[in-house]
Amino acid sequence: MIDIKNLTVQKAHEALTKGEYTAVALAEAYLAEIKKTDTKLHAYLEVYSDVIEQAKVADAKIKSGKIELLTGIPIAVKDNILIKGRIASSASKILEHYTAIYDATVIEKLKKDGVVFIGRTNMDEFAMGGSTENSAYGVTKNPIDANRVSGGSSGGSAAAVAADLALIALGSDTGGSIRQPASFCGIVGLKPTYGAVSRYGVMAMGSSLDQIGPFGKTVADAEILFNAIKGEDKMDSTTLSDKKSEKISADKKFKIGVPRDFLNMGGIDASIIKNFEESLLKLKKLGHTIVDIALPNLKYSLAVYYIIVPAEVSSNMARFDGVRYGTRVSGNNGIDDYFKSRQAGLGAEVKRRIILGTYVLSSGYYDAYYNKANIVRELITADYKKAFRDVDVIITPTTPDIAFKIGEKVNDPLKMYLEDIFTVPINLAGIPAISVPSGFKDVEGKQLPMGIQFIANHECENTLFAVSKNFLGEK
Amino acid sequence: MLEIKDIDKLAKLARIELTEEEKEKLLKDIGPILGYVAQINEVAANMNTEKKAPEHRNITRADDHATESGTNTEAFVTNMPESERNYLKVKKIL
């Protein structure tokens, strides 16, 4: 029996290299776990039928001595990332039968490494939401408490890793969609610098904010996956040019800034504040310097975000019209086909954002909303820029509360949006942030995870890995 | 304040058919969201909003990735809702 509960990429890699077990045996262990628990959790929308064949290919690669760090490693992929020849639905009805005709750049890279794709994971439709309740195919339950959400939008990927249904997973993060579910499920999730990872082949939601990123049970696993997928790509003009980045020792002491004003706004659960203060104390004991900093414009982040995102959504979603691919519902004429197909194929949150975006971009309101939002976005970015002149890392909780109950916020979109308060500003500024487990809240005998978020300056992911490993005691 | 007729107009612009129930729900949801996002006016009200193209630059590349005609045809056609002899089928326009 392979102990998948305590497995890391490094451990699996060593075992595969030494021949302690095969990639097939490793894949079988995960498939067995999926069979046992995923009917209840619903992390996967589809478990691929050729997992064992993929693992056999990996075994052949290992036998021929060409093993890479990720060869034979079982990975789950969010349903908005394209794998050639496989369905990619973004958990939407409109793409229910859509088959990808090319590989996303991140997939191409992982295929070269010889990973084993286990399946595609559940998510909020087109990544719009924070709980996977907006999936057209049902919610993903939290592995720790089945009455609660796994978070979102990449809830399926987070639940898959937390419940040992894959060793690592890919997600996408537009306003917290990797970090928030990582926090809710008690694992590690990284939102890389805007432009660090190519988005060629991921379905666009908010194009000025979207990034693909990794989930892992450890910081090292997330780091390995990030290093495997990052890099400049001529197919995504927003990618940054490759730079040599130095690995930073996990013993390095950092100056860590705490945005006190932003944390005192209210609306944060007492257990989260307590855990956060304990985390600060722990960091201090580890030798880091903790200072208070001011990020005065951060309080406008959510307002800015919920103007910019619907605006970008309303244009990105225009392509889903039932003409060239996807669900088509026949109307009285060609134009009517659009109306009927979009009515039938898109869910409530997607429609809400399209209508909202159409409004904020419409003539007469463009200046009042979209233009002003872009100006305030620059103020927020400038706040961080100024802060990073003085500190190496900024720290906040990842979420204002633990995973909420299924159905609790689904009928109040504004309440759901407020969940993103700590994660959204990072995407607006394009900087990287990582969520790591920081403790538990005991609720009715269940240990519900909490997370803290480390934030660093552009392209300083290595700083995040170092401080996170130090915090978690990882070597 | 938004009214149902505004939702109608936006839905028409966005090419989405909405049921009466959906329109009522949208009206109810969008009001508070617009109320919330209006707080950006606290900072942005007195700022110059004129120029503001964000600091982005266009990156172009030569169109040298052309694939040979027919390479992906089958994959494209398989995804089409309706097709005939490798053509996408749509309703008559005129």
PDB file of N, CA, C and O in Angstrom, chain A residues 27 49 72 112 128 147 188 212-213 232 283 316 323 349 357 393 433 440 467:
ATOM      1  N   ALA A  27      -0.984   5.585  -9.588  1.00  0.00           N
ATOM      2  CA  ALA A  27      -2.257   6.027 -10.161  1.00  0.00           C
ATOM      3  C   ALA A  27      -3.408   5.189  -9.620  1.00  0.00           C
ATOM      4  O   ALA A  27      -4.475   5.724  -9.282  1.00  0.00           O
ATOM      5  N   SER A  49     -10.623   8.001 -18.469  1.00  0.00           N
ATOM      6  CA  SER A  49     -10.668   6.541 -18.595  1.00  0.00           C
ATOM      7  C   SER A  49      -9.296   5.960 -18.945  1.00  0.00           C
ATOM      8  O   SER A  49      -9.104   4.751 -18.906  1.00  0.00           O
ATOM      9  N   GLY A  72       5.122  10.706 -13.894  1.00  0.00           N
ATOM     10  CA  GLY A  72       4.291   9.737 -13.165  1.00  0.00           C
ATOM     11  C   GLY A  72       3.488  10.329 -12.017  1.00  0.00           C
ATOM     12  O   GLY A  72       2.777   9.610 -11.321  1.00  0.00           O
ATOM     13  N   LYS A 112       5.181  17.070 -21.372  1.00  0.00           N
ATOM     14  CA  LYS A 112       6.606  16.811 -21.622  1.00  0.00           C
ATOM     15  C   LYS A 112       7.257  16.178 -20.396  1.00  0.00           C
ATOM     16  O   LYS A 112       8.123  15.324 -20.513  1.00  0.00           O
ATOM     17  N   MET A 128     -16.553  31.895 -12.081  1.00  0.00           N
ATOM     18  CA  MET A 128     -17.239  33.016 -11.438  1.00  0.00           C
ATOM     19  C   MET A 128     -17.933  32.544 -10.169  1.00  0.00           C
ATOM     20  O   MET A 128     -19.019  31.956 -10.226  1.00  0.00           O
ATOM     21  N   ASN A 147     -21.034  19.396   4.927  1.00  0.00           N
ATOM     22  CA  ASN A 147     -22.098  20.405   4.895  1.00  0.00           C
ATOM     23  C   ASN A 147     -21.591  21.753   4.418  1.00  0.00           C
ATOM     24  O   ASN A 147     -22.362  22.693   4.255  1.00  0.00           O
ATOM     25  N   VAL A 188      -2.058  24.217   0.471  1.00  0.00           N
ATOM     26  CA  VAL A 188      -1.296  25.369  -0.023  1.00  0.00           C
ATOM     27  C   VAL A 188      -1.759  25.713  -1.442  1.00  0.00           C
ATOM     28  O   VAL A 188      -1.944  24.821  -2.269  1.00  0.00           O
ATOM     29  N   ILE A 212      -2.986  31.226 -13.865  1.00  0.00           N
ATOM     30  CA  ILE A 212      -3.040  29.807 -13.517  1.00  0.00           C
ATOM     31  C   ILE A 212      -2.051  29.593 -12.376  1.00  0.00           C
ATOM     32  O   ILE A 212      -0.999  30.226 -12.349  1.00  0.00           O
ATOM     33  N   GLY A 213      -2.382  28.706 -11.458  1.00  0.00           N
ATOM     34  CA  GLY A 213      -1.447  28.439 -10.363  1.00  0.00           C
ATOM     35  C   GLY A 213      -1.633  27.057  -9.778  1.00  0.00           C
ATOM     36  O   GLY A 213      -2.580  26.340 -10.114  1.00  0.00           O
ATOM     37  N   GLU A 232       7.977  32.410 -20.110  1.00  0.00           N
ATOM     38  CA  GLU A 232       7.526  33.228 -21.230  1.00  0.00           C
ATOM     39  C   GLU A 232       6.942  32.334 -22.319  1.00  0.00           C
ATOM     40  O   GLU A 232       7.416  31.227 -22.540  1.00  0.00           O
ATOM     41  N   LEU A 283       5.747  33.893  13.742  1.00  0.00           N
ATOM     42  CA  LEU A 283       6.741  34.429  12.799  1.00  0.00           C
ATOM     43  C   LEU A 283       7.808  35.237  13.536  1.00  0.00           C
ATOM     44  O   LEU A 283       8.984  35.198  13.197  1.00  0.00           O
ATOM     45  N   ASN A 316     -15.566  38.940 -22.591  1.00  0.00           N
ATOM     46  CA  ASN A 316     -15.027  37.584 -22.766  1.00  0.00           C
ATOM     47  C   ASN A 316     -16.119  36.547 -23.022  1.00  0.00           C
ATOM     48  O   ASN A 316     -15.887  35.545 -23.698  1.00  0.00           O
ATOM     49  N   VAL A 323     -22.857  29.536 -31.888  1.00  0.00           N
ATOM     50  CA  VAL A 323     -22.680  29.513 -33.341  1.00  0.00           C
ATOM     51  C   VAL A 323     -21.649  28.464 -33.756  1.00  0.00           C
ATOM     52  O   VAL A 323     -21.987  27.486 -34.421  1.00  0.00           O
ATOM     53  N   GLU A 349     -25.094  33.323 -12.232  1.00  0.00           N
ATOM     54  CA  GLU A 349     -24.003  34.247 -11.895  1.00  0.00           C
ATOM     55  C   GLU A 349     -23.334  34.790 -13.159  1.00  0.00           C
ATOM     56  O   GLU A 349     -22.959  35.962 -13.213  1.00  0.00           O
ATOM     57  N   GLY A 357     -21.724  43.981 -16.321  1.00  0.00           N
ATOM     58  CA  GLY A 357     -20.618  44.462 -17.152  1.00  0.00           C
ATOM     59  C   GLY A 357     -21.113  45.282 -18.327  1.00  0.00           C
ATOM     60  O   GLY A 357     -20.514  46.304 -18.685  1.00  0.00           O
ATOM     61  N   VAL A 393       7.659  41.196   2.714  1.00  0.00           N
ATOM     62  CA  VAL A 393       6.444  40.384   2.639  1.00  0.00           C
ATOM     63  C   VAL A 393       5.315  41.149   3.331  1.00  0.00           C
ATOM     64  O   VAL A 393       5.571  41.881   4.289  1.00  0.00           O
ATOM     65  N   ALA A 433       0.849  35.869  -4.407  1.00  0.00           N
ATOM     66  CA  ALA A 433       0.469  35.597  -3.018  1.00  0.00           C
ATOM     67  C   ALA A 433       0.225  34.112  -2.851  1.00  0.00           C
ATOM     68  O   ALA A 433      -0.194  33.430  -3.791  1.00  0.00           O
ATOM     69  N   PHE A 440      -6.781  25.694  12.952  1.00  0.00           N
ATOM     70  CA  PHE A 440      -8.130  25.146  12.808  1.00  0.00           C
ATOM     71  C   PHE A 440      -9.085  25.835  13.753  1.00  0.00           C
ATOM     72  O   PHE A 440      -8.702  26.308  14.807  1.00  0.00           O
ATOM     73  N   VAL A 467       9.443  32.024   3.034  1.00  0.00           N
ATOM     74  CA  VAL A 467       8.783  32.403   4.290  1.00  0.00           C
ATOM     75  C   VAL A 467       7.701  31.384   4.663  1.00  0.00           C
ATOM     76  O   VAL A 467       7.510  31.047   5.836  1.00  0.00           O
TER      77      VAL A 467
END
